[in-house]
XYZ file of C-alpha atoms in Angstrom:
693
model
C -5.492 -29.871 13.612
C -9.347 -30.064 12.942
C -10.592 -31.102 9.485
C -11.587 -27.816 7.813
C -14.864 -26.225 7.690
C -16.803 -26.923 4.473
C -17.973 -23.970 2.509
C -21.290 -24.740 0.795
C -20.449 -22.553 -2.174
C -17.427 -24.425 -2.879
C -19.165 -27.639 -2.746
C -21.857 -26.484 -5.204
C -19.164 -25.452 -7.482
C -17.203 -28.630 -7.016
C -20.521 -30.589 -7.696
C -20.946 -28.715 -11.165
C -17.332 -29.731 -12.087
C -18.032 -33.303 -11.094
C -21.435 -33.354 -13.251
C -19.018 -32.207 -16.108
C -16.682 -35.011 -15.411
C -19.387 -37.461 -15.028
C -20.894 -36.517 -18.258
C -17.456 -36.803 -20.094
C -17.070 -40.185 -18.669
C -20.689 -41.022 -20.142
C -19.366 -39.922 -23.540
C -16.264 -42.244 -22.965
C -18.324 -44.859 -21.783
C -20.540 -44.866 -24.677
C -17.272 -45.440 -26.888
C -16.383 -49.042 -25.192
C -18.265 -51.950 -24.642
C -15.942 -53.785 -22.325
C -14.078 -52.868 -18.830
C -10.869 -54.842 -18.170
C -9.879 -55.763 -14.399
C -6.331 -56.657 -14.810
C -4.308 -58.659 -12.489
C -3.234 -55.716 -10.486
C -7.018 -54.563 -10.049
C -6.383 -51.476 -12.610
C -9.315 -50.792 -14.695
C -8.921 -49.731 -18.221
C -11.457 -48.122 -20.682
C -10.585 -49.971 -23.933
C -10.353 -47.419 -26.719
C -11.120 -44.249 -24.384
C -8.364 -44.287 -21.667
C -5.967 -41.657 -23.347
C -8.703 -38.852 -23.486
C -10.003 -40.125 -20.017
C -6.412 -39.601 -18.701
C -6.195 -36.159 -20.294
C -9.244 -34.720 -18.897
C -7.753 -35.645 -15.291
C -4.298 -34.075 -15.946
C -5.746 -30.882 -17.338
C -7.507 -30.270 -13.850
C -6.155 -27.769 -11.382
C -7.412 -29.938 -8.439
C -6.093 -33.546 -7.674
C -8.233 -36.026 -9.589
C -8.245 -39.655 -9.443
C -10.470 -42.648 -9.609
C -10.986 -45.458 -6.885
C -11.976 -49.285 -7.054
C -14.905 -50.377 -4.868
C -12.394 -50.877 -1.992
C -11.076 -47.627 -2.308
C -7.699 -48.363 -4.120
C -6.264 -45.537 -6.344
C -6.759 -46.826 -10.241
C -5.648 -43.551 -11.630
C -4.472 -40.050 -10.235
C -3.093 -37.087 -11.757
C 0.107 -35.326 -11.204
C -1.655 -32.670 -8.942
C -2.688 -35.131 -6.391
C 0.786 -36.861 -6.522
C 2.087 -33.228 -5.760
C -0.276 -32.898 -2.897
C 0.928 -36.123 -1.046
C 4.543 -35.685 -2.264
C 4.973 -39.140 -3.735
C 5.663 -40.459 -7.317
C 2.337 -41.297 -9.253
C 3.802 -45.085 -9.887
C 3.897 -45.513 -5.934
C 0.182 -44.697 -5.717
C -1.425 -47.013 -8.058
C -3.207 -49.698 -5.957
C -2.536 -48.181 -3.133
C -5.323 -47.433 -0.828
C -6.417 -43.721 -0.512
C -6.731 -44.009 3.381
C -2.961 -44.806 3.281
C -2.811 -41.045 2.351
C -5.547 -39.542 5.250
C -4.759 -38.429 8.568
C -5.992 -41.058 10.819
C -8.510 -39.160 12.287
C -10.239 -38.437 9.292
C -10.186 -41.953 7.608
C -13.489 -42.830 8.938
C -15.035 -39.921 7.215
C -13.554 -41.099 3.998
C -14.459 -44.593 4.259
C -17.963 -43.449 5.272
C -18.133 -41.525 1.955
C -16.912 -44.083 -0.303
C -19.571 -46.518 1.094
C -22.514 -44.106 1.139
C -23.355 -44.842 -2.528
C -24.053 -41.063 -3.669
C -22.131 -38.290 -4.322
C -20.720 -36.510 -1.196
C -18.029 -34.127 -0.085
C -15.771 -34.309 3.133
C -13.299 -31.678 4.584
C -10.205 -34.206 5.599
C -6.399 -33.651 5.905
C -4.079 -35.458 3.579
C -0.809 -37.042 4.870
C 2.169 -36.418 2.636
C 5.132 -38.565 2.604
C 6.800 -35.652 3.378
C 5.582 -32.563 5.156
C 2.829 -31.162 7.593
C -0.860 -32.440 6.979
C -2.603 -30.591 4.176
C -6.439 -29.555 4.502
C -8.540 -30.274 1.795
C -11.901 -30.935 0.184
C -12.612 -34.440 -1.019
C -15.487 -34.733 -3.631
C -16.548 -38.426 -4.209
C -18.838 -39.335 -7.081
C -19.742 -42.882 -7.639
C -19.677 -44.492 -11.023
C -20.833 -47.251 -12.903
C -18.473 -48.395 -15.619
C -20.007 -51.582 -17.597
C -21.226 -53.098 -14.266
C -17.958 -52.454 -12.563
C -18.319 -49.754 -9.473
C -15.584 -47.025 -9.441
C -15.486 -43.753 -7.409
C -14.190 -40.403 -9.110
C -12.632 -38.090 -6.437
C -11.948 -34.543 -6.983
C -9.274 -33.120 -4.169
C -9.112 -29.467 -3.846
C -5.979 -28.145 -1.462
C -7.445 -25.724 0.794
C -4.062 -24.754 2.582
C -4.261 -21.303 1.582
C -7.872 -20.687 2.367
C -7.342 -22.129 5.715
C -4.533 -19.796 6.472
C -6.584 -16.692 5.208
C -9.838 -17.903 7.313
C -7.369 -17.962 10.277
C -6.062 -14.666 9.664
C -9.635 -13.385 8.912
C -10.674 -14.789 12.351
C -7.847 -13.077 14.102
C -8.583 -9.779 12.252
C -12.276 -10.301 13.321
C -11.519 -10.612 16.848
C -9.376 -7.605 16.736
C -12.244 -5.864 15.208
C -14.594 -7.213 17.670
C -12.706 -6.249 20.614
C -12.462 -2.820 19.459
C -16.265 -2.682 18.915
C -17.036 -3.991 22.179
C -14.718 -1.400 24.062
C -16.002 1.395 21.769
C -18.226 4.344 23.110
C -20.248 3.966 20.027
C -22.871 1.303 19.545
C -22.752 -0.862 16.412
C -25.376 -2.582 14.198
C -25.260 -4.794 10.827
C -28.449 -5.413 9.369
C -29.743 -6.947 6.128
C -31.372 -4.698 3.219
C -34.908 -5.547 5.014
C -33.847 -3.702 8.204
C -33.189 -6.874 10.196
C -30.677 -6.921 13.009
C -27.810 -9.188 12.078
C -25.086 -8.589 14.720
C -25.296 -6.157 17.699
C -22.220 -5.133 19.942
C -22.241 -4.699 23.657
C -22.397 -0.846 23.660
C -25.609 -0.508 22.271
C -26.994 -3.156 24.462
C -25.930 -1.117 27.370
C -27.279 1.971 26.022
C -30.610 0.600 25.198
C -31.226 -1.895 27.748
C -31.998 -4.803 25.770
C -30.115 -7.790 25.735
C -28.267 -9.067 22.309
C -30.567 -11.864 22.075
C -33.358 -9.753 22.340
C -32.139 -7.401 19.859
C -31.131 -10.067 17.227
C -33.922 -10.632 14.667
C -35.688 -7.187 15.638
C -35.829 -4.499 12.824
C -34.828 -1.050 12.751
C -38.234 0.310 12.866
C -38.712 -1.760 16.120
C -36.423 0.514 17.700
C -36.926 3.827 15.916
C -39.135 6.477 17.731
C -39.962 8.431 14.732
C -39.958 6.270 11.518
C -42.288 3.693 10.460
C -41.294 0.346 8.409
C -42.005 2.044 5.072
C -40.058 5.177 6.024
C -36.960 2.783 7.137
C -37.387 1.086 3.888
C -37.182 4.148 2.010
C -34.136 5.326 3.643
C -32.347 1.999 3.178
C -33.052 2.353 -0.664
C -31.410 5.731 -0.597
C -28.199 4.528 1.270
C -28.017 1.640 -1.199
C -27.937 4.212 -4.024
C -25.536 6.459 -2.422
C -23.361 3.748 -0.578
C -23.463 5.795 2.656
C -25.248 8.357 4.910
C -25.361 10.059 8.466
C -28.121 11.207 10.192
C -29.556 11.802 13.587
C -32.450 9.837 14.756
C -34.505 9.006 18.137
C -34.357 5.484 19.702
C -36.595 3.595 22.084
C -35.034 1.946 25.115
C -36.389 -1.280 26.594
C -37.758 0.759 29.383
C -39.698 2.884 26.870
C -37.780 5.948 27.291
C -36.360 7.782 24.306
C -32.532 8.729 23.737
C -31.021 10.819 20.628
C -28.413 8.984 18.339
C -26.238 9.919 15.625
C -26.248 7.142 13.036
C -23.451 6.696 10.526
C -24.344 4.044 7.765
C -22.156 2.329 5.262
C -23.637 -0.160 2.370
C -21.918 -3.376 1.525
C -22.624 -5.076 -1.393
C -21.649 -8.314 -0.139
C -23.763 -11.561 0.956
C -27.056 -10.301 -0.119
C -26.202 -6.629 0.893
C -25.388 -5.579 4.151
C -25.525 -2.155 6.293
C -23.042 -1.230 8.886
C -24.243 1.250 11.266
C -22.335 3.303 14.080
C -24.757 4.721 16.587
C -23.353 7.435 18.824
C -25.504 8.421 22.078
C -25.709 12.434 21.509
C -27.782 12.634 24.901
C -25.083 15.370 26.115
C -24.744 17.209 22.840
C -28.428 17.581 22.716
C -28.612 18.541 26.268
C -25.965 20.960 25.594
C -28.106 22.567 22.801
C -30.945 22.702 24.666
C -29.294 24.597 27.428
C -27.711 26.802 25.050
C -31.209 27.707 23.614
C -32.367 28.214 27.039
C -29.518 30.431 27.938
C -30.088 32.348 24.814
C -33.771 33.117 25.473
C -33.435 33.878 29.094
C -29.841 34.390 30.209
C -27.672 36.496 28.145
C -24.687 36.327 30.566
C -24.824 32.373 30.288
C -25.230 32.786 26.649
C -21.959 34.770 26.603
C -20.182 32.368 29.049
C -21.508 29.518 26.894
C -20.372 30.776 23.749
C -16.899 31.494 24.983
C -16.716 27.856 26.075
C -17.905 26.762 22.566
C -15.158 29.108 20.863
C -12.597 27.516 23.100
C -13.920 24.062 22.086
C -13.733 25.064 18.382
C -10.073 26.698 18.785
C -8.943 23.387 20.372
C -10.552 21.239 17.544
C -8.885 23.391 14.920
C -5.593 23.267 16.866
C -5.736 19.431 16.871
C -6.611 19.220 13.250
C -3.399 21.608 12.691
C -1.581 19.165 14.834
C -2.716 16.162 12.685
C -2.034 18.042 9.651
C 1.747 18.671 10.627
C 2.238 15.401 12.131
C 3.685 13.697 8.981
C 5.867 16.914 8.520
C 7.256 16.306 12.156
C 7.629 12.371 11.556
C 9.680 13.148 8.181
C 11.854 15.775 10.188
C 12.282 13.594 13.223
C 13.335 10.638 11.169
C 15.242 12.252 8.612
C 17.510 14.198 11.250
C 19.008 11.030 12.833
C 19.272 9.310 9.461
C 21.450 12.140 8.262
C 23.864 11.361 11.113
C 23.758 7.317 10.099
C 24.183 7.848 6.502
C 26.748 10.684 6.881
C 28.927 8.865 9.192
C 28.912 5.707 6.947
C 30.166 7.949 4.178
C 32.792 9.351 6.154
C 33.844 6.117 7.088
C 34.105 4.995 3.534
C 35.985 8.098 2.599
C 38.377 7.598 5.489
C 39.215 3.834 4.056
C 37.906 0.720 5.066
C 38.535 -3.089 4.239
C 36.386 -4.971 1.622
C 33.996 -6.394 4.432
C 33.507 -3.160 6.117
C 32.678 -1.590 2.914
C 30.245 -4.249 2.165
C 28.561 -3.446 5.722
C 28.297 0.002 4.928
C 26.771 -0.620 1.460
C 24.029 -2.494 3.717
C 23.656 0.678 5.854
C 23.196 2.729 2.979
C 20.719 0.428 1.412
C 18.987 0.179 4.310
C 18.753 3.930 4.985
C 17.616 4.492 1.344
C 14.670 1.890 1.807
C 13.531 3.661 4.917
C 13.576 7.097 3.228
C 11.793 5.906 0.163
C 8.906 4.599 2.676
C 8.878 7.854 4.211
C 8.667 9.590 0.988
C 5.799 7.331 -0.225
C 3.894 7.935 2.648
C 4.218 11.382 3.051
C 3.541 11.636 -0.844
C 0.059 9.465 -0.767
C -0.998 11.526 2.395
C -0.319 14.854 0.693
C -2.204 13.773 -2.597
C -5.039 12.065 -0.519
C -5.272 15.511 1.326
C -5.299 17.620 -2.006
C -2.208 19.507 -0.867
C -0.096 17.967 -3.388
C 1.400 20.494 -5.973
C 3.076 20.112 -9.268
C 5.529 22.179 -10.584
C 5.280 23.823 -14.164
C 9.239 23.886 -15.311
C 10.803 22.864 -18.371
C 10.782 18.961 -18.882
C 13.044 17.245 -21.549
C 12.032 13.671 -22.040
C 15.478 12.482 -23.167
C 16.972 13.841 -20.016
C 14.365 12.061 -17.961
C 15.080 8.624 -19.505
C 18.741 9.256 -19.165
C 18.340 9.823 -15.261
C 16.577 6.493 -14.829
C 19.022 4.607 -16.571
C 22.040 5.936 -14.842
C 20.143 5.409 -11.314
C 19.403 1.740 -12.452
C 22.287 0.754 -14.719
C 24.354 -0.655 -11.895
C 21.537 -2.772 -10.247
C 20.407 -4.203 -13.783
C 24.132 -5.262 -14.626
C 24.193 -6.965 -11.080
C 21.261 -9.138 -12.037
C 22.257 -9.713 -15.784
C 19.486 -7.805 -17.106
C 19.895 -5.543 -20.283
C 18.139 -2.020 -19.698
C 16.824 -0.874 -22.856
C 15.489 2.779 -23.775
C 13.099 3.390 -26.704
C 12.256 7.162 -27.494
C 9.621 7.924 -30.211
C 9.438 11.881 -31.560
C 8.149 14.133 -28.721
C 8.538 18.113 -28.921
C 11.124 19.649 -26.918
C 9.495 22.570 -25.679
C 7.349 20.925 -22.791
C 6.471 22.276 -19.341
C 5.484 20.002 -16.535
C 7.060 18.458 -13.337
C 10.128 16.509 -14.234
C 10.710 15.530 -10.592
C 7.259 13.789 -10.370
C 7.550 12.402 -13.904
C 10.861 10.834 -13.026
C 9.247 9.487 -9.702
C 6.492 7.755 -11.564
C 8.922 6.348 -14.186
C 11.360 5.178 -11.433
C 8.554 3.577 -9.507
C 7.897 1.298 -12.529
C 11.342 0.637 -13.613
C 12.584 -0.356 -9.995
C 9.536 -2.641 -9.993
C 10.280 -4.209 -13.491
C 14.032 -5.071 -12.260
C 12.790 -6.207 -8.790
C 10.516 -8.750 -10.501
C 12.717 -9.575 -13.625
C 15.333 -12.610 -13.202
C 16.680 -12.771 -16.982
C 16.025 -10.819 -19.990
C 15.358 -7.296 -20.415
C 13.622 -4.118 -19.109
C 12.775 -1.374 -21.475
C 11.769 2.074 -20.858
C 9.518 3.533 -23.845
C 8.170 6.933 -24.500
C 6.272 8.405 -27.449
C 3.689 10.861 -28.248
C 0.055 9.747 -28.098
C -1.682 13.128 -29.185
C -0.974 16.860 -29.582
C -2.908 19.967 -29.772
C -1.940 23.649 -30.360
C -1.002 23.979 -26.355
C -0.400 20.504 -25.409
C 1.019 17.292 -25.952
C -0.276 13.756 -24.483
C 3.032 11.720 -23.703
C 2.853 7.820 -22.925
C 5.296 6.342 -20.884
C 6.041 2.554 -20.805
C 8.337 -0.105 -18.745
C 8.209 -3.291 -20.529
C 9.900 -6.522 -18.526
C 10.384 -9.967 -19.084
C 9.458 -10.885 -15.604
C 7.170 -13.165 -13.672
C 4.128 -11.228 -14.978
C 0.721 -10.795 -12.827
C -2.303 -13.280 -12.259
C -5.335 -11.541 -13.849
C -7.249 -11.658 -10.553
C -4.487 -9.535 -9.036
C -4.328 -6.789 -11.760
C -7.642 -5.022 -10.676
C -6.515 -4.396 -7.162
C -2.621 -3.675 -8.173
C -2.825 0.097 -7.869
C -4.766 0.481 -4.677
C -2.859 2.045 -1.776
C -1.011 -0.554 0.506
C -1.838 -3.608 -2.263
C 0.415 -5.707 -3.862
C -0.104 -8.656 -6.335
C 1.034 -10.865 -3.385
C -0.058 -9.805 0.104
C 0.434 -13.165 1.744
C 3.166 -13.885 4.583
C 5.104 -16.287 2.335
C 5.834 -13.216 -0.313
C 9.060 -13.181 -2.091
C 9.257 -9.607 -2.757
C 9.087 -6.788 -0.461
C 7.774 -3.415 -0.593
C 4.872 -1.009 0.954
C 2.432 -1.220 -2.007
C 2.340 2.489 -2.491
C 4.785 3.031 -5.508
C 1.902 1.934 -7.932
C -0.454 3.929 -6.194
C 1.366 7.016 -6.235
C 2.356 6.533 -9.856
C -1.451 6.334 -10.766
C -2.305 9.438 -8.534
C 0.619 11.464 -10.189
C -0.567 10.473 -13.864
C -4.289 11.477 -12.847
C -2.914 15.012 -11.074
C -1.318 15.280 -14.721
C -4.371 14.635 -16.797
C -3.785 11.155 -17.644
C -4.081 7.713 -16.535
C -1.993 4.548 -15.640
C -2.271 0.918 -16.169
C -0.754 -2.495 -16.824
C -1.113 -5.376 -19.450
C 0.576 -8.720 -18.202
C 0.965 -12.116 -18.633
C 2.186 -14.621 -15.995
C 5.258 -16.255 -16.839
C 5.912 -13.981 -19.781
C 6.230 -10.586 -18.568
C 4.460 -6.905 -18.000
C 4.009 -3.360 -19.512
C 3.176 -0.669 -17.102
C 2.282 2.380 -18.685
C 1.104 5.840 -17.719
C -0.126 8.844 -19.750
C 0.261 12.558 -18.774
C -0.514 15.796 -20.482
C 2.175 18.240 -20.783
C 1.755 21.712 -21.675
C 3.660 23.426 -24.586
C 6.008 26.451 -24.061
C 6.967 29.401 -26.402
C 10.137 29.332 -25.028
C 13.095 27.006 -26.089
C 13.449 24.480 -23.100
C 16.882 23.936 -21.726
C 18.122 20.167 -21.079
C 17.641 19.453 -17.528
C 20.539 20.032 -15.210
C 22.707 17.076 -14.495
C 24.945 16.485 -11.479
C 28.493 18.045 -12.073
C 30.843 15.636 -12.608
C 34.059 15.571 -10.328
C 32.769 17.978 -8.309
C 35.012 17.076 -5.491
C 38.016 17.178 -7.480
C 36.927 20.789 -8.913
C 36.389 22.305 -5.341
C 39.852 20.952 -4.330
C 41.354 22.642 -7.570
C 39.683 25.922 -7.482
C 38.253 26.537 -3.872
C 40.574 25.078 -1.492
C 41.099 27.472 1.489
C 37.888 29.164 1.351
C 35.778 29.735 4.499
C 32.462 27.890 4.994
C 29.878 28.524 7.501
C 27.630 25.563 8.834
C 24.653 26.384 10.942
C 22.984 23.258 12.633
C 21.587 22.634 15.930
C 22.378 18.590 15.983
C 26.233 18.026 16.777
C 26.226 14.933 14.726
C 24.967 16.883 11.646
C 27.274 19.523 12.256
C 30.173 17.042 12.200
C 29.128 15.274 9.352
C 28.912 18.370 7.174
C 32.070 19.932 8.500
C 34.040 16.588 7.990
C 32.871 16.470 4.225
C 34.036 20.124 3.541
C 37.214 19.990 5.251
C 38.072 16.774 3.384
C 37.965 18.984 0.294
C 40.478 21.547 1.927
C 37.855 24.142 2.884
C 37.916 25.908 6.263
C 34.416 25.297 8.042
C 33.115 27.105 10.933
C 30.087 25.905 12.949
C 27.125 27.394 14.456
C 24.673 25.945 16.955
C 21.694 28.232 16.113
C 20.723 30.988 14.004
C 21.948 33.551 16.437
C 25.316 32.251 16.729
C 25.236 32.112 12.649
C 24.669 35.717 12.374
C 27.184 36.605 14.998
C 30.004 34.677 13.074
C 28.734 36.028 9.862
C 29.426 39.649 11.313
C 32.971 38.766 12.351
C 34.257 36.982 9.133
C 33.608 36.729 5.445
C 32.235 33.481 4.426
C 32.410 32.313 0.754
C 29.241 29.863 1.399
C 26.770 29.113 4.015
C 25.062 25.825 4.975
C 21.964 26.811 6.881
C 19.763 24.324 8.692
C 15.767 25.466 8.599
C 14.657 24.554 12.307
C 16.935 25.835 15.144
C 16.599 27.395 18.560
C 16.783 31.000 19.169
C 16.609 32.073 15.778
C 15.600 29.824 12.955
C 17.426 29.515 9.824
C 14.856 31.322 7.669
C 15.380 34.333 9.949
C 19.155 34.111 10.156
C 19.096 33.983 6.203
C 17.108 37.149 6.044
C 19.707 38.893 8.738
C 22.435 37.740 7.005
C 21.645 38.896 3.333
C 21.325 42.358 5.189
C 25.026 42.243 6.226
C 27.582 43.871 4.036
C 29.180 41.573 1.499
C 26.396 38.865 2.104
C 24.012 39.986 -0.611
C 25.142 37.388 -3.316
C 26.700 34.544 -0.896
C 25.456 31.280 -1.656
C 23.249 29.983 1.263
C 22.285 26.483 1.190
C 19.398 25.010 2.763
C 20.241 21.911 4.855
C 17.116 20.283 6.268
C 15.138 17.474 7.405
C 11.940 19.115 6.042
C 10.963 17.684 2.739
C 7.787 19.474 1.509
C 7.591 21.638 -1.383
C 6.436 24.644 1.122
C 9.521 24.191 3.031
C 11.633 24.649 0.222
C 9.588 27.794 -1.027
C 10.051 29.235 2.221
C 13.866 28.805 2.169
C 13.914 30.201 -1.149
C 11.749 33.115 -0.153
C 14.023 33.997 2.761
C 16.839 34.380 0.508
C 18.500 30.893 0.239
C 19.886 29.663 -3.202
C 19.229 25.842 -2.952
C 17.761 23.216 -0.916
C 19.380 19.754 0.007
C 17.261 17.583 1.853
C 18.489 15.148 4.820
C 19.972 12.772 4.674
C 21.930 13.959 1.467
C 25.016 12.410 0.034
C 28.602 13.884 -0.561
C 27.980 14.286 -4.018
C 24.852 16.142 -3.727
C 26.427 18.463 -1.423
C 29.615 18.816 -3.564
C 27.664 19.181 -6.647
C 25.222 22.021 -5.207
C 27.977 24.060 -3.744
C 30.253 24.039 -6.824
C 27.292 25.129 -9.012
C 26.689 27.884 -6.752
C 30.273 28.819 -6.351
C 30.910 28.751 -10.006
C 27.828 31.059 -10.738
C 28.877 33.479 -8.105
C 32.288 33.621 -9.807
C 30.843 34.128 -13.189
């Protein structure tokens, strides 16, 4: 392993710290007239050693003093931890004993040079692998006795981060090297700092010839002043895209489309992607020529362009529907996995098998959470995320969260508390998304809390004649968040700990979604945290008032399975689904309750069965061959006796527009695959009871 490279910014920072240390030592030196060299070679500053030790012990870096031979006179606990040795075993030992042999010459040279210096070396701990550090040495003279003050900064994390950055840079470089677009990186004066091979091939210049040139040297239209003006505008706006004309090495000109972004780092840098649009310009010229002289060719070209436009629009539609299809394709087999696991559990299993089935359920739920989060953030960023405007009861929200998380909290020995201030009851909003946002916070709180409490809190923050501003908080006694991580905590795919050694999992989407949901509801989100003490995550939303009395949010029917057995055993149910496993899961779950279940492989067969028999309820998949579930529902509704029959969508399509399509087609409710038996039974019982009433 090579010694780590030295970052001059870090060196400068360390020199400031050493200067402060030397000043402190000078102050201490002024309070003593004698320096005593004991028999073991340990220097003591008479009357000043206690504050001297306290100074080093307060450092985050390793701190130690060395005598003229490089022996350790004093070291703080941080250095002892770096070398994995007790402090009492370090005094009077040579510092070189704890340095990798290949780096000892560099340390010895630093100790003997007579002036402040910095060396990148590797420590050799008593146990474990070598540790890269930055060693800063400052010679001191204490009443005629020469000693050296050393500060040791651990570079382990930085070296790992640099390795990851180099790998990422290599990947990016490979992408840029093989891209069809050219790439520049320039400073704020327009000088080229980096050029990738594509532009070299396009322009005829070598990379060495281009580095150091200015943009104006390659621009055929703009002068140095004009380029400088454009760059100033880009700095103000952050990005720009425009067409330009560049000059090749042979003097010929070629049109390019330039996409520029400005990065305010390292003194300011511009990144530019340059696309050769010669073909496009030629096509435009040909089109103009055809328009002027050849009407038939113009018409033909127009057809070609229209076809290209249609293909582009089709591609855009395909991209927009990709996430929906991905969700459907994953949820469909997941329904089989979760359904079969539920059936196995209901049939009776051993304790060890039950534990494995719990693992399947947990893993499946985790995967579904990831899918749901990706879908939500994609819809939000695309501006296609719609909120409902239905009654909201805050107490019901908190009760649902408590019910969902109580078992998990009890398993960890954490108290789950609820504090509710006075909030009006006649509120309207999206209770599902409010519960999702609050559940994101509460789940994280339980994850990062080992002992103590998690408190769900809500109160009114403001009120007008037609709206109420409500604040939700989740307070925990967990590990807390470092201040430097708070600012990026709500960014998409960000977490407080993004390292490869992180203890807690997750996608980094939950908090980002919560903030976006709060903003969509006219509010905001944030956090206050103290490492080692705990955190308070909060969000505020604006809820409209309703002139009508708001009923409590519906809750799941208790003992739905038992009630169906008692009151509806023997009724006939129709299941329409093109997936054999999903049909088997639904049929088994219903027949376990004493119901009679017939199955159809597509919408056409479902219509035919409904014409032949009278069904008390129908479970209808949305996507099926021949006739889909929407059309099948519309046709079944027209059959005698089926105008009020409960028809329940049973689909892997999880978007709000899918639910709206099902309800508009005449369905009564909507089950998203994979669903658990309780959801299926509760929905069926509620609809059967409504029909009976």
